[in-house]
Amino acid sequence: MHDLIARFIRFALFFGLTTVSATYLVAEEQTPAQKQTPLTHSEQWQNFKQAERITDLTRCTPADALSEGRHHDKWKVFEYETAEFSGKCISVGRESSAPDLTLKLGKQGWHAVYIGLSSITDLVRPAKNNVEAKFTSDPAYTRLSNRLNLGPQRRDMLEEVFLGAADLTDNDLQFSTVYQMPARIH
């Protein structure tokens, strides 16, 4: 009787191992969907290829709230360049008292809107990048944050953060600082 049970256990173990091995081999083979490069959030919209990227944030008003140098009560203008585009971004430090900004969009109809936020450092390590943004038709701001770490050689990483889909007819964007948080908007 013990011989019969021992043989059954050996068979069950052998069968279980071969079943697991076969499953493992099948799982190792990638499907065409797994071989594709994942899309960014913004690339998943139907009209992504017709999207307009605003890369010059010196279009924000009031213009006297922008500066080429670092000032406590102003947004600093930086030039930047990626592999795909270049432009002028705006930035504030941790203890800024810079005023709110408005970016005129001049668009009609419904659009998905993303705000470019880059990773930043506090001179030693990555720091949080937070900004509050809203459509002028919205009653309240939404806090947005870049969740990426610095890239190789401590390079900034740019993330397109989804603000929302809205009818942009007579609707613009507004940006506000977050208390005790730096921000860099692209």
PDB file of N, CA and C in Angstrom, residues 13-116:
ATOM      1  N   LEU A  13       3.996  14.708  -8.313  1.00  0.00           N
ATOM      2  CA  LEU A  13       5.073  15.702  -8.297  1.00  0.00           C
ATOM      3  C   LEU A  13       5.649  15.898  -9.686  1.00  0.00           C
ATOM      4  N   PHE A  14       5.899  14.797 -10.409  1.00  0.00           N
ATOM      5  CA  PHE A  14       6.455  14.897 -11.751  1.00  0.00           C
ATOM      6  C   PHE A  14       5.483  15.622 -12.672  1.00  0.00           C
ATOM      7  N   PHE A  15       4.205  15.229 -12.628  1.00  0.00           N
ATOM      8  CA  PHE A  15       3.204  15.855 -13.480  1.00  0.00           C
ATOM      9  C   PHE A  15       3.074  17.341 -13.144  1.00  0.00           C
ATOM     10  N   GLY A  16       3.069  17.675 -11.863  1.00  0.00           N
ATOM     11  CA  GLY A  16       2.976  19.068 -11.442  1.00  0.00           C
ATOM     12  C   GLY A  16       4.155  19.889 -11.923  1.00  0.00           C
ATOM     13  N   LEU A  17       5.361  19.333 -11.851  1.00  0.00           N
ATOM     14  CA  LEU A  17       6.553  20.055 -12.303  1.00  0.00           C
ATOM     15  C   LEU A  17       6.535  20.274 -13.802  1.00  0.00           C
ATOM     16  N   THR A  18       6.131  19.264 -14.570  1.00  0.00           N
ATOM     17  CA  THR A  18       6.104  19.455 -16.020  1.00  0.00           C
ATOM     18  C   THR A  18       5.013  20.443 -16.409  1.00  0.00           C
ATOM     19  N   THR A  19       3.904  20.437 -15.707  1.00  0.00           N
ATOM     20  CA  THR A  19       2.842  21.397 -16.001  1.00  0.00           C
ATOM     21  C   THR A  19       3.324  22.817 -15.713  1.00  0.00           C
ATOM     22  N   VAL A  20       3.982  22.997 -14.586  1.00  0.00           N
ATOM     23  CA  VAL A  20       4.513  24.313 -14.239  1.00  0.00           C
ATOM     24  C   VAL A  20       5.563  24.739 -15.256  1.00  0.00           C
ATOM     25  N   SER A  21       6.446  23.834 -15.661  1.00  0.00           N
ATOM     26  CA  SER A  21       7.481  24.160 -16.634  1.00  0.00           C
ATOM     27  C   SER A  21       6.875  24.565 -17.958  1.00  0.00           C
ATOM     28  N   ALA A  22       5.861  23.851 -18.405  1.00  0.00           N
ATOM     29  CA  ALA A  22       5.216  24.192 -19.668  1.00  0.00           C
ATOM     30  C   ALA A  22       4.559  25.564 -19.576  1.00  0.00           C
ATOM     31  N   THR A  23       3.927  25.834 -18.460  1.00  0.00           N
ATOM     32  CA  THR A  23       3.301  27.139 -18.260  1.00  0.00           C
ATOM     33  C   THR A  23       4.369  28.228 -18.248  1.00  0.00           C
ATOM     34  N   TYR A  24       5.476  27.960 -17.618  1.00  0.00           N
ATOM     35  CA  TYR A  24       6.564  28.925 -17.549  1.00  0.00           C
ATOM     36  C   TYR A  24       7.098  29.224 -18.940  1.00  0.00           C
ATOM     37  N   LEU A  25       7.300  28.204 -19.754  1.00  0.00           N
ATOM     38  CA  LEU A  25       7.817  28.411 -21.106  1.00  0.00           C
ATOM     39  C   LEU A  25       6.843  29.212 -21.950  1.00  0.00           C
ATOM     40  N   VAL A  26       5.571  28.937 -21.820  1.00  0.00           N
ATOM     41  CA  VAL A  26       4.572  29.686 -22.574  1.00  0.00           C
ATOM     42  C   VAL A  26       4.563  31.144 -22.120  1.00  0.00           C
ATOM     43  N   ALA A  27       4.684  31.378 -20.836  1.00  0.00           N
ATOM     44  CA  ALA A  27       4.663  32.743 -20.312  1.00  0.00           C
ATOM     45  C   ALA A  27       5.898  33.535 -20.739  1.00  0.00           C
ATOM     46  N   GLU A  28       7.001  32.871 -20.980  1.00  0.00           N
ATOM     47  CA  GLU A  28       8.226  33.562 -21.375  1.00  0.00           C
ATOM     48  C   GLU A  28       8.132  34.152 -22.778  1.00  0.00           C
ATOM     49  N   GLU A  29       7.338  33.558 -23.654  1.00  0.00           N
ATOM     50  CA  GLU A  29       7.219  34.046 -25.022  1.00  0.00           C
ATOM     51  C   GLU A  29       6.362  35.305 -25.025  1.00  0.00           C
ATOM     52  N   GLN A  30       6.890  36.401 -25.572  1.00  0.00           N
ATOM     53  CA  GLN A  30       6.157  37.663 -25.561  1.00  0.00           C
ATOM     54  C   GLN A  30       5.129  37.709 -26.683  1.00  0.00           C
ATOM     55  N   THR A  31       3.988  38.278 -26.367  1.00  0.00           N
ATOM     56  CA  THR A  31       2.962  38.499 -27.373  1.00  0.00           C
ATOM     57  C   THR A  31       3.302  39.792 -28.112  1.00  0.00           C
ATOM     58  N   PRO A  32       2.708  40.031 -29.301  1.00  0.00           N
ATOM     59  CA  PRO A  32       2.974  41.299 -30.000  1.00  0.00           C
ATOM     60  C   PRO A  32       2.646  42.521 -29.144  1.00  0.00           C
ATOM     61  N   ALA A  33       1.606  42.429 -28.322  1.00  0.00           N
ATOM     62  CA  ALA A  33       1.247  43.563 -27.457  1.00  0.00           C
ATOM     63  C   ALA A  33       2.339  43.844 -26.436  1.00  0.00           C
ATOM     64  N   GLN A  34       3.000  42.782 -25.927  1.00  0.00           N
ATOM     65  CA  GLN A  34       4.066  42.974 -24.942  1.00  0.00           C
ATOM     66  C   GLN A  34       5.319  43.546 -25.581  1.00  0.00           C
ATOM     67  N   LYS A  35       5.522  43.327 -26.868  1.00  0.00           N
ATOM     68  CA  LYS A  35       6.717  43.814 -27.558  1.00  0.00           C
ATOM     69  C   LYS A  35       6.616  45.299 -27.891  1.00  0.00           C
ATOM     70  N   GLN A  36       5.418  45.874 -27.866  1.00  0.00           N
ATOM     71  CA  GLN A  36       5.237  47.275 -28.199  1.00  0.00           C
ATOM     72  C   GLN A  36       5.766  48.162 -27.084  1.00  0.00           C
ATOM     73  N   THR A  37       6.271  49.324 -27.466  1.00  0.00           N
ATOM     74  CA  THR A  37       6.679  50.317 -26.482  1.00  0.00           C
ATOM     75  C   THR A  37       5.412  50.926 -25.891  1.00  0.00           C
ATOM     76  N   PRO A  38       5.310  51.014 -24.569  1.00  0.00           N
ATOM     77  CA  PRO A  38       4.087  51.579 -23.984  1.00  0.00           C
ATOM     78  C   PRO A  38       3.916  53.044 -24.370  1.00  0.00           C
ATOM     79  N   LEU A  39       2.686  53.455 -24.572  1.00  0.00           N
ATOM     80  CA  LEU A  39       2.379  54.832 -24.920  1.00  0.00           C
ATOM     81  C   LEU A  39       2.335  55.682 -23.657  1.00  0.00           C
ATOM     82  N   THR A  40       2.693  56.956 -23.801  1.00  0.00           N
ATOM     83  CA  THR A  40       2.476  57.869 -22.688  1.00  0.00           C
ATOM     84  C   THR A  40       0.977  58.120 -22.601  1.00  0.00           C
ATOM     85  N   HIS A  41       0.543  58.685 -21.502  1.00  0.00           N
ATOM     86  CA  HIS A  41      -0.891  58.935 -21.324  1.00  0.00           C
ATOM     87  C   HIS A  41      -1.426  59.796 -22.462  1.00  0.00           C
ATOM     88  N   SER A  42      -0.714  60.857 -22.818  1.00  0.00           N
ATOM     89  CA  SER A  42      -1.206  61.776 -23.845  1.00  0.00           C
ATOM     90  C   SER A  42      -1.262  61.130 -25.226  1.00  0.00           C
ATOM     91  N   GLU A  43      -0.428  60.142 -25.486  1.00  0.00           N
ATOM     92  CA  GLU A  43      -0.418  59.483 -26.795  1.00  0.00           C
ATOM     93  C   GLU A  43      -1.613  58.561 -27.002  1.00  0.00           C
ATOM     94  N   GLN A  44      -2.397  58.328 -25.978  1.00  0.00           N
ATOM     95  CA  GLN A  44      -3.533  57.427 -26.097  1.00  0.00           C
ATOM     96  C   GLN A  44      -4.795  58.121 -26.606  1.00  0.00           C
ATOM     97  N   TRP A  45      -4.757  59.437 -26.746  1.00  0.00           N
ATOM     98  CA  TRP A  45      -5.905  60.164 -27.274  1.00  0.00           C
ATOM     99  C   TRP A  45      -5.958  60.002 -28.783  1.00  0.00           C
ATOM    100  N   GLN A  46      -7.161  59.957 -29.329  1.00  0.00           N
ATOM    101  CA  GLN A  46      -7.370  59.725 -30.752  1.00  0.00           C
ATOM    102  C   GLN A  46      -6.670  60.769 -31.623  1.00  0.00           C
ATOM    103  N   ASN A  47      -6.716  62.029 -31.244  1.00  0.00           N
ATOM    104  CA  ASN A  47      -6.140  63.098 -32.066  1.00  0.00           C
ATOM    105  C   ASN A  47      -4.763  63.541 -31.580  1.00  0.00           C
ATOM    106  N   PHE A  48      -4.035  62.644 -30.953  1.00  0.00           N
ATOM    107  CA  PHE A  48      -2.724  62.981 -30.394  1.00  0.00           C
ATOM    108  C   PHE A  48      -1.788  63.603 -31.433  1.00  0.00           C
ATOM    109  N   LYS A  49      -1.776  63.068 -32.628  1.00  0.00           N
ATOM    110  CA  LYS A  49      -0.837  63.543 -33.656  1.00  0.00           C
ATOM    111  C   LYS A  49      -1.118  64.987 -34.081  1.00  0.00           C
ATOM    112  N   GLN A  50      -2.338  65.478 -33.855  1.00  0.00           N
ATOM    113  CA  GLN A  50      -2.674  66.862 -34.199  1.00  0.00           C
ATOM    114  C   GLN A  50      -2.508  67.809 -33.003  1.00  0.00           C
ATOM    115  N   ALA A  51      -2.054  67.281 -31.888  1.00  0.00           N
ATOM    116  CA  ALA A  51      -1.935  68.098 -30.674  1.00  0.00           C
ATOM    117  C   ALA A  51      -0.908  69.205 -30.861  1.00  0.00           C
ATOM    118  N   GLU A  52      -1.182  70.333 -30.245  1.00  0.00           N
ATOM    119  CA  GLU A  52      -0.245  71.458 -30.260  1.00  0.00           C
ATOM    120  C   GLU A  52       0.456  71.513 -28.915  1.00  0.00           C
ATOM    121  N   ARG A  53       1.765  71.620 -28.954  1.00  0.00           N
ATOM    122  CA  ARG A  53       2.552  71.718 -27.724  1.00  0.00           C
ATOM    123  C   ARG A  53       2.970  73.179 -27.558  1.00  0.00           C
ATOM    124  N   ILE A  54       2.614  73.775 -26.447  1.00  0.00           N
ATOM    125  CA  ILE A  54       3.025  75.153 -26.155  1.00  0.00           C
ATOM    126  C   ILE A  54       4.347  75.062 -25.408  1.00  0.00           C
ATOM    127  N   THR A  55       5.416  75.549 -26.028  1.00  0.00           N
ATOM    128  CA  THR A  55       6.751  75.415 -25.435  1.00  0.00           C
ATOM    129  C   THR A  55       7.328  76.742 -24.944  1.00  0.00           C
ATOM    130  N   ASP A  56       6.633  77.832 -25.180  1.00  0.00           N
ATOM    131  CA  ASP A  56       7.129  79.136 -24.734  1.00  0.00           C
ATOM    132  C   ASP A  56       6.203  79.686 -23.658  1.00  0.00           C
ATOM    133  N   LEU A  57       6.571  79.456 -22.408  1.00  0.00           N
ATOM    134  CA  LEU A  57       5.726  79.915 -21.309  1.00  0.00           C
ATOM    135  C   LEU A  57       5.961  81.376 -20.950  1.00  0.00           C
ATOM    136  N   THR A  58       6.782  82.082 -21.730  1.00  0.00           N
ATOM    137  CA  THR A  58       6.880  83.528 -21.543  1.00  0.00           C
ATOM    138  C   THR A  58       5.615  84.205 -22.081  1.00  0.00           C
ATOM    139  N   ARG A  59       4.712  83.429 -22.672  1.00  0.00           N
ATOM    140  CA  ARG A  59       3.406  83.946 -23.108  1.00  0.00           C
ATOM    141  C   ARG A  59       2.480  84.186 -21.915  1.00  0.00           C
ATOM    142  N   CYS A  60       2.870  83.695 -20.736  1.00  0.00           N
ATOM    143  CA  CYS A  60       2.032  83.868 -19.539  1.00  0.00           C
ATOM    144  C   CYS A  60       1.945  85.336 -19.149  1.00  0.00           C
ATOM    145  N   THR A  61       0.827  85.694 -18.547  1.00  0.00           N
ATOM    146  CA  THR A  61       0.629  87.049 -18.046  1.00  0.00           C
ATOM    147  C   THR A  61       0.319  86.979 -16.552  1.00  0.00           C
ATOM    148  N   PRO A  62       0.674  87.990 -15.800  1.00  0.00           N
ATOM    149  CA  PRO A  62       1.272  89.251 -16.217  1.00  0.00           C
ATOM    150  C   PRO A  62       2.760  89.082 -16.554  1.00  0.00           C
ATOM    151  N   ALA A  63       3.189  89.747 -17.600  1.00  0.00           N
ATOM    152  CA  ALA A  63       4.575  89.629 -18.072  1.00  0.00           C
ATOM    153  C   ALA A  63       5.576  90.096 -17.019  1.00  0.00           C
ATOM    154  N   ASP A  64       5.193  91.077 -16.181  1.00  0.00           N
ATOM    155  CA  ASP A  64       6.141  91.563 -15.170  1.00  0.00           C
ATOM    156  C   ASP A  64       6.320  90.577 -14.012  1.00  0.00           C
ATOM    157  N   ALA A  65       5.614  89.446 -14.033  1.00  0.00           N
ATOM    158  CA  ALA A  65       5.809  88.392 -13.026  1.00  0.00           C
ATOM    159  C   ALA A  65       6.891  87.407 -13.456  1.00  0.00           C
ATOM    160  N   LEU A  66       7.448  87.606 -14.663  1.00  0.00           N
ATOM    161  CA  LEU A  66       8.501  86.738 -15.200  1.00  0.00           C
ATOM    162  C   LEU A  66       9.832  87.459 -15.157  1.00  0.00           C
ATOM    163  N   SER A  67      10.918  86.701 -14.963  1.00  0.00           N
ATOM    164  CA  SER A  67      12.249  87.298 -14.873  1.00  0.00           C
ATOM    165  C   SER A  67      13.298  86.327 -15.407  1.00  0.00           C
ATOM    166  N   GLU A  68      14.365  86.878 -15.965  1.00  0.00           N
ATOM    167  CA  GLU A  68      15.499  86.051 -16.407  1.00  0.00           C
ATOM    168  C   GLU A  68      16.345  85.614 -15.211  1.00  0.00           C
ATOM    169  N   GLY A  69      16.247  86.332 -14.101  1.00  0.00           N
ATOM    170  CA  GLY A  69      16.996  85.993 -12.888  1.00  0.00           C
ATOM    171  C   GLY A  69      16.069  85.471 -11.803  1.00  0.00           C
ATOM    172  N   ARG A  70      16.670  84.940 -10.734  1.00  0.00           N
ATOM    173  CA  ARG A  70      15.886  84.389  -9.620  1.00  0.00           C
ATOM    174  C   ARG A  70      15.504  85.527  -8.681  1.00  0.00           C
ATOM    175  N   HIS A  71      14.198  85.734  -8.499  1.00  0.00           N
ATOM    176  CA  HIS A  71      13.667  86.728  -7.570  1.00  0.00           C
ATOM    177  C   HIS A  71      12.558  86.070  -6.760  1.00  0.00           C
ATOM    178  N   HIS A  72      12.472  86.437  -5.507  1.00  0.00           N
ATOM    179  CA  HIS A  72      11.505  85.838  -4.587  1.00  0.00           C
ATOM    180  C   HIS A  72      10.063  85.990  -5.075  1.00  0.00           C
ATOM    181  N   ASP A  73       9.776  87.102  -5.734  1.00  0.00           N
ATOM    182  CA  ASP A  73       8.396  87.405  -6.120  1.00  0.00           C
ATOM    183  C   ASP A  73       8.131  87.265  -7.621  1.00  0.00           C
ATOM    184  N   LYS A  74       8.968  86.482  -8.310  1.00  0.00           N
ATOM    185  CA  LYS A  74       8.795  86.303  -9.760  1.00  0.00           C
ATOM    186  C   LYS A  74       9.032  84.854 -10.166  1.00  0.00           C
ATOM    187  N   TRP A  75       8.522  84.497 -11.332  1.00  0.00           N
ATOM    188  CA  TRP A  75       8.778  83.199 -11.949  1.00  0.00           C
ATOM    189  C   TRP A  75      10.027  83.350 -12.810  1.00  0.00           C
ATOM    190  N   LYS A  76      11.007  82.497 -12.624  1.00  0.00           N
ATOM    191  CA  LYS A  76      12.245  82.544 -13.414  1.00  0.00           C
ATOM    192  C   LYS A  76      12.020  81.823 -14.739  1.00  0.00           C
ATOM    193  N   VAL A  77      12.532  82.410 -15.820  1.00  0.00           N
ATOM    194  CA  VAL A  77      12.425  81.819 -17.159  1.00  0.00           C
ATOM    195  C   VAL A  77      13.709  81.054 -17.459  1.00  0.00           C
ATOM    196  N   PHE A  78      13.567  79.805 -17.881  1.00  0.00           N
ATOM    197  CA  PHE A  78      14.696  78.957 -18.282  1.00  0.00           C
ATOM    198  C   PHE A  78      14.502  78.524 -19.722  1.00  0.00           C
ATOM    199  N   GLU A  79      15.586  78.441 -20.463  1.00  0.00           N
ATOM    200  CA  GLU A  79      15.522  77.780 -21.768  1.00  0.00           C
ATOM    201  C   GLU A  79      15.811  76.310 -21.543  1.00  0.00           C
ATOM    202  N   TYR A  80      15.143  75.437 -22.303  1.00  0.00           N
ATOM    203  CA  TYR A  80      15.359  73.997 -22.166  1.00  0.00           C
ATOM    204  C   TYR A  80      15.291  73.342 -23.537  1.00  0.00           C
ATOM    205  N   GLU A  81      15.800  72.124 -23.588  1.00  0.00           N
ATOM    206  CA  GLU A  81      15.787  71.366 -24.840  1.00  0.00           C
ATOM    207  C   GLU A  81      15.653  69.879 -24.528  1.00  0.00           C
ATOM    208  N   THR A  82      14.778  69.204 -25.263  1.00  0.00           N
ATOM    209  CA  THR A  82      14.645  67.753 -25.177  1.00  0.00           C
ATOM    210  C   THR A  82      15.056  67.180 -26.530  1.00  0.00           C
ATOM    211  N   ALA A  83      14.991  65.881 -26.676  1.00  0.00           N
ATOM    212  CA  ALA A  83      15.311  65.256 -27.963  1.00  0.00           C
ATOM    213  C   ALA A  83      14.288  65.639 -29.026  1.00  0.00           C
ATOM    214  N   GLU A  84      13.069  66.005 -28.617  1.00  0.00           N
ATOM    215  CA  GLU A  84      11.988  66.271 -29.564  1.00  0.00           C
ATOM    216  C   GLU A  84      11.647  67.743 -29.753  1.00  0.00           C
ATOM    217  N   PHE A  85      11.910  68.586 -28.773  1.00  0.00           N
ATOM    218  CA  PHE A  85      11.519  69.989 -28.859  1.00  0.00           C
ATOM    219  C   PHE A  85      12.325  70.813 -27.864  1.00  0.00           C
ATOM    220  N   SER A  86      12.225  72.135 -27.998  1.00  0.00           N
ATOM    221  CA  SER A  86      12.880  73.045 -27.058  1.00  0.00           C
ATOM    222  C   SER A  86      11.915  74.191 -26.764  1.00  0.00           C
ATOM    223  N   GLY A  87      12.243  74.971 -25.751  1.00  0.00           N
ATOM    224  CA  GLY A  87      11.363  76.076 -25.418  1.00  0.00           C
ATOM    225  C   GLY A  87      11.833  76.845 -24.208  1.00  0.00           C
ATOM    226  N   LYS A  88      10.909  77.573 -23.613  1.00  0.00           N
ATOM    227  CA  LYS A  88      11.180  78.351 -22.407  1.00  0.00           C
ATOM    228  C   LYS A  88      10.183  77.926 -21.339  1.00  0.00           C
ATOM    229  N   CYS A  89      10.730  77.463 -20.205  1.00  0.00           N
ATOM    230  CA  CYS A  89       9.884  77.043 -19.089  1.00  0.00           C
ATOM    231  C   CYS A  89       9.946  78.105 -18.001  1.00  0.00           C
ATOM    232  N   ILE A  90       9.098  77.944 -17.001  1.00  0.00           N
ATOM    233  CA  ILE A  90       9.081  78.872 -15.873  1.00  0.00           C
ATOM    234  C   ILE A  90       9.244  78.084 -14.581  1.00  0.00           C
ATOM    235  N   SER A  91       9.857  78.729 -13.598  1.00  0.00           N
ATOM    236  CA  SER A  91      10.201  78.034 -12.362  1.00  0.00           C
ATOM    237  C   SER A  91      10.099  78.983 -11.178  1.00  0.00           C
ATOM    238  N   VAL A  92       9.753  78.411 -10.025  1.00  0.00           N
ATOM    239  CA  VAL A  92       9.780  79.162  -8.765  1.00  0.00           C
ATOM    240  C   VAL A  92      10.488  78.319  -7.720  1.00  0.00           C
ATOM    241  N   GLY A  93      11.093  79.000  -6.756  1.00  0.00           N
ATOM    242  CA  GLY A  93      11.768  78.310  -5.663  1.00  0.00           C
ATOM    243  C   GLY A  93      10.805  77.942  -4.550  1.00  0.00           C
ATOM    244  N   ARG A  94      11.350  77.261  -3.562  1.00  0.00           N
ATOM    245  CA  ARG A  94      10.565  76.738  -2.439  1.00  0.00           C
ATOM    246  C   ARG A  94       9.845  77.843  -1.652  1.00  0.00           C
ATOM    247  N   GLU A  95      10.445  78.991  -1.507  1.00  0.00           N
ATOM    248  CA  GLU A  95       9.850  80.049  -0.679  1.00  0.00           C
ATOM    249  C   GLU A  95       9.387  81.238  -1.516  1.00  0.00           C
ATOM    250  N   SER A  96       8.867  80.951  -2.679  1.00  0.00           N
ATOM    251  CA  SER A  96       8.452  81.998  -3.604  1.00  0.00           C
ATOM    252  C   SER A  96       7.125  82.633  -3.205  1.00  0.00           C
ATOM    253  N   SER A  97       7.025  83.908  -3.527  1.00  0.00           N
ATOM    254  CA  SER A  97       5.748  84.608  -3.383  1.00  0.00           C
ATOM    255  C   SER A  97       5.311  85.138  -4.750  1.00  0.00           C
ATOM    256  N   ALA A  98       5.690  84.408  -5.803  1.00  0.00           N
ATOM    257  CA  ALA A  98       5.356  84.821  -7.167  1.00  0.00           C
ATOM    258  C   ALA A  98       3.841  84.799  -7.369  1.00  0.00           C
ATOM    259  N   PRO A  99       3.325  85.745  -8.148  1.00  0.00           N
ATOM    260  CA  PRO A  99       1.875  85.802  -8.365  1.00  0.00           C
ATOM    261  C   PRO A  99       1.387  84.686  -9.296  1.00  0.00           C
ATOM    262  N   ASP A 100       0.081  84.483  -9.298  1.00  0.00           N
ATOM    263  CA  ASP A 100      -0.530  83.532 -10.220  1.00  0.00           C
ATOM    264  C   ASP A 100      -0.326  84.017 -11.652  1.00  0.00           C
ATOM    265  N   LEU A 101      -0.232  83.063 -12.571  1.00  0.00           N
ATOM    266  CA  LEU A 101      -0.047  83.371 -13.987  1.00  0.00           C
ATOM    267  C   LEU A 101      -1.223  82.843 -14.795  1.00  0.00           C
ATOM    268  N   THR A 102      -1.480  83.494 -15.927  1.00  0.00           N
ATOM    269  CA  THR A 102      -2.499  83.029 -16.872  1.00  0.00           C
ATOM    270  C   THR A 102      -1.832  82.793 -18.215  1.00  0.00           C
ATOM    271  N   LEU A 103      -2.129  81.656 -18.819  1.00  0.00           N
ATOM    272  CA  LEU A 103      -1.634  81.320 -20.156  1.00  0.00           C
ATOM    273  C   LEU A 103      -2.824  81.328 -21.099  1.00  0.00           C
ATOM    274  N   LYS A 104      -2.846  82.314 -21.995  1.00  0.00           N
ATOM    275  CA  LYS A 104      -3.925  82.418 -22.983  1.00  0.00           C
ATOM    276  C   LYS A 104      -3.780  81.280 -23.983  1.00  0.00           C
ATOM    277  N   LEU A 105      -4.849  80.534 -24.192  1.00  0.00           N
ATOM    278  CA  LEU A 105      -4.805  79.384 -25.093  1.00  0.00           C
ATOM    279  C   LEU A 105      -5.366  79.698 -26.475  1.00  0.00           C
ATOM    280  N   GLY A 106      -6.407  80.502 -26.549  1.00  0.00           N
ATOM    281  CA  GLY A 106      -6.979  80.876 -27.836  1.00  0.00           C
ATOM    282  C   GLY A 106      -7.488  79.687 -28.643  1.00  0.00           C
ATOM    283  N   LYS A 107      -8.042  78.704 -27.991  1.00  0.00           N
ATOM    284  CA  LYS A 107      -8.536  77.491 -28.661  1.00  0.00           C
ATOM    285  C   LYS A 107     -10.054  77.419 -28.577  1.00  0.00           C
ATOM    286  N   GLN A 108     -10.636  76.659 -29.472  1.00  0.00           N
ATOM    287  CA  GLN A 108     -12.080  76.429 -29.499  1.00  0.00           C
ATOM    288  C   GLN A 108     -12.351  74.945 -29.330  1.00  0.00           C
ATOM    289  N   GLY A 109     -13.426  74.596 -28.667  1.00  0.00           N
ATOM    290  CA  GLY A 109     -13.847  73.206 -28.547  1.00  0.00           C
ATOM    291  C   GLY A 109     -13.108  72.449 -27.456  1.00  0.00           C
ATOM    292  N   TRP A 110     -13.394  71.142 -27.432  1.00  0.00           N
ATOM    293  CA  TRP A 110     -12.869  70.266 -26.384  1.00  0.00           C
ATOM    294  C   TRP A 110     -11.447  69.816 -26.675  1.00  0.00           C
ATOM    295  N   HIS A 111     -10.614  69.848 -25.639  1.00  0.00           N
ATOM    296  CA  HIS A 111      -9.214  69.432 -25.736  1.00  0.00           C
ATOM    297  C   HIS A 111      -8.801  68.734 -24.442  1.00  0.00           C
ATOM    298  N   ALA A 112      -7.895  67.780 -24.562  1.00  0.00           N
ATOM    299  CA  ALA A 112      -7.237  67.187 -23.390  1.00  0.00           C
ATOM    300  C   ALA A 112      -6.011  68.044 -23.114  1.00  0.00           C
ATOM    301  N   VAL A 113      -5.811  68.444 -21.873  1.00  0.00           N
ATOM    302  CA  VAL A 113      -4.723  69.365 -21.533  1.00  0.00           C
ATOM    303  C   VAL A 113      -3.761  68.702 -20.553  1.00  0.00           C
ATOM    304  N   TYR A 114      -2.488  68.740 -20.917  1.00  0.00           N
ATOM    305  CA  TYR A 114      -1.408  68.208 -20.090  1.00  0.00           C
ATOM    306  C   TYR A 114      -0.463  69.342 -19.750  1.00  0.00           C
ATOM    307  N   ILE A 115       0.080  69.301 -18.555  1.00  0.00           N
ATOM    308  CA  ILE A 115       1.056  70.293 -18.105  1.00  0.00           C
ATOM    309  C   ILE A 115       2.394  69.577 -17.981  1.00  0.00           C
ATOM    310  N   GLY A 116       3.432  70.111 -18.620  1.00  0.00           N
ATOM    311  CA  GLY A 116       4.769  69.524 -18.522  1.00  0.00           C
ATOM    312  C   GLY A 116       5.440  69.954 -17.228  1.00  0.00           C
TER     313      GLY A 116
END
